[in-house]
Coordinates of C-alpha atoms in Angstrom, one line a residue:
X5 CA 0.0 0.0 0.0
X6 CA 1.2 3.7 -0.8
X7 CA 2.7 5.6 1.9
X8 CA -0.3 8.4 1.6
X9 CA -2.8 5.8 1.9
X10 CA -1.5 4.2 5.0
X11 CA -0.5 7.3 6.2
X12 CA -4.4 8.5 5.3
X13 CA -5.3 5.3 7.6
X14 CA -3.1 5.8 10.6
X15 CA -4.6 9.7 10.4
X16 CA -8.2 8.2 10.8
X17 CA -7.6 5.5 13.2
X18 CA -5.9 7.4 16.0
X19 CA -8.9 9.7 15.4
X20 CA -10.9 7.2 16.4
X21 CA -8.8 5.6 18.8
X22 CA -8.9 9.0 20.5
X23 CA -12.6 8.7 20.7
X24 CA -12.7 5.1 22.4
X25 CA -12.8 5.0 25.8
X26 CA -9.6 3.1 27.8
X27 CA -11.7 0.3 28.8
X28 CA -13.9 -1.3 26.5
X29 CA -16.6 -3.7 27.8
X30 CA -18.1 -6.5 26.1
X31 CA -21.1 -9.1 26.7
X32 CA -22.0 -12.2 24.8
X33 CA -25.6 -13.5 24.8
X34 CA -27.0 -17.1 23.8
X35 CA -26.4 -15.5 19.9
X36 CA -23.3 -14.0 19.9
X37 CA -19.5 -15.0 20.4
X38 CA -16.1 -12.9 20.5
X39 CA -13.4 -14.2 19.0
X40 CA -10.2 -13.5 21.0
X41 CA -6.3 -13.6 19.7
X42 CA -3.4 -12.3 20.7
X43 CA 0.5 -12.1 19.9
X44 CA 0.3 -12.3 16.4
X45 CA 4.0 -10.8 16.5
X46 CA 4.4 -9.7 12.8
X47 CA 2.8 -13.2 11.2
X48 CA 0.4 -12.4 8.5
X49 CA -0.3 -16.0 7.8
X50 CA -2.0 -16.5 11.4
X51 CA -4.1 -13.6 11.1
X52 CA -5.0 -15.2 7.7
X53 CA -5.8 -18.3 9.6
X54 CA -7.9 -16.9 12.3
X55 CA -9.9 -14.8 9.4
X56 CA -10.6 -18.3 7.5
X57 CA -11.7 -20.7 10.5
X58 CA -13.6 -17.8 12.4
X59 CA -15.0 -15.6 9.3
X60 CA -13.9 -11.8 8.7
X61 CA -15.0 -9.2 11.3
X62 CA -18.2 -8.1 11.2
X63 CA -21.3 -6.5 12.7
X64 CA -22.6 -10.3 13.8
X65 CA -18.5 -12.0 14.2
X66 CA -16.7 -9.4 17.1
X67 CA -13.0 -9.8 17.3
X68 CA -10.9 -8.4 20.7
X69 CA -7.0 -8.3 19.6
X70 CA -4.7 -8.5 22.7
X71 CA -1.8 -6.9 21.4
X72 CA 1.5 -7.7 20.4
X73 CA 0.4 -7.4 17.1
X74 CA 4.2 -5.8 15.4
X75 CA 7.8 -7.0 16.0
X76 CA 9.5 -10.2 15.2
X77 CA 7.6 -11.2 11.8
X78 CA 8.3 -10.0 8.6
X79 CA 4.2 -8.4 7.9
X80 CA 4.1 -6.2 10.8
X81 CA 2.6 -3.7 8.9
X82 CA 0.5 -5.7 6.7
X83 CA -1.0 -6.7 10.0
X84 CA -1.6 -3.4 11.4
X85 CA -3.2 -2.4 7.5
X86 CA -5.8 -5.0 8.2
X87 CA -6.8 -4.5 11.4
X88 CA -6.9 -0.4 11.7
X89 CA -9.0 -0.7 8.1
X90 CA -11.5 -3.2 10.1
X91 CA -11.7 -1.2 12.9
X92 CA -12.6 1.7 10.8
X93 CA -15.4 -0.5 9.1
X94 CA -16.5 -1.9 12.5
X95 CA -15.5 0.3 15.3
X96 CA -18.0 -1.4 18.0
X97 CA -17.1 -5.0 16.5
X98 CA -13.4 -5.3 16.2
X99 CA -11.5 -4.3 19.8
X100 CA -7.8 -3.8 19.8
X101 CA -5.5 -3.8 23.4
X102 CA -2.7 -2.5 23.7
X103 CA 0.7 -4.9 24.4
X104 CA 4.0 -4.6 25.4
X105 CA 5.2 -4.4 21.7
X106 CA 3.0 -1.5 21.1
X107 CA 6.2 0.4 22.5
X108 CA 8.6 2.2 21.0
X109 CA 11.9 0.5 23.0
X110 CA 10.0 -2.9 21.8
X111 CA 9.7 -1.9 18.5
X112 CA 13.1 -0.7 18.1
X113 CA 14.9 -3.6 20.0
X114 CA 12.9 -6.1 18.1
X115 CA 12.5 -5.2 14.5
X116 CA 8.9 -3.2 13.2
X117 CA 10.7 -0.1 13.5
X118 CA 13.4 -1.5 10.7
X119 CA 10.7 -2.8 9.0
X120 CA 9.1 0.7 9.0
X121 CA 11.8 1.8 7.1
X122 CA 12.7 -0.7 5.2
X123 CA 9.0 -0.5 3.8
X124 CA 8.9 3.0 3.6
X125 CA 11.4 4.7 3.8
X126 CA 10.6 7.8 5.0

């Protein structure tokens, strides 16, 4: 993806990041289930994975994202592409936490910042 697009997408997300409250709540009923994964670490092929055995998010399939979602992995950015652009189509449907490698002495010591760059090259 251009630079001005995900640059366009990071702009809107922490928009509405902003707007979210720090702690999001969630229920399930008799109907509804929440798909929950964590430390994806940079590997596009599991988030590929979870997408095909649970179905894309949506307005009736809510996905909560426990960090670690950069560093180590070669797709770090590919990964955060996909989810920001879902969370912009479903804001109340697809949750994301923060981890520990959602910081920047993480990110430097163990590889999205290079990746950044690399991809970039800003």
């Amino acid at each position: 993806l251009h630079a001005r697009y995900v640059m366009q997408l990071l702009c809107e997300t922490r928009r509405v990041l902003k707007e979210l409250p720090n702690i999001t709540r969630l229920s399930t009923s008799y109907s509804k289930e929440i798909t929950v994964c964590g430390d994806l670490h940079g590997n596009l092929d599991d988030l590929l994975l979870i997408f095909y055995k649970n179905g894309l998010p949506s307005e009736q399939n809510c996905y909560v994202f426990n960090g670690d979602f950069v560093d180590r992995g070669k797709n770090s950015m590919e990964i955060l592409i996909i989810l920001f652009a879902f969370l912009l189509i479903y804001p109340n449907n697809l949750h994301l936490n923060r981890g520990n490698h959602e910081d920047y002495i993480m990110n430097m010591r163990y590889g999205f910042t290079k990746e950044v760059w690399k991809k970039y090259k800003v």
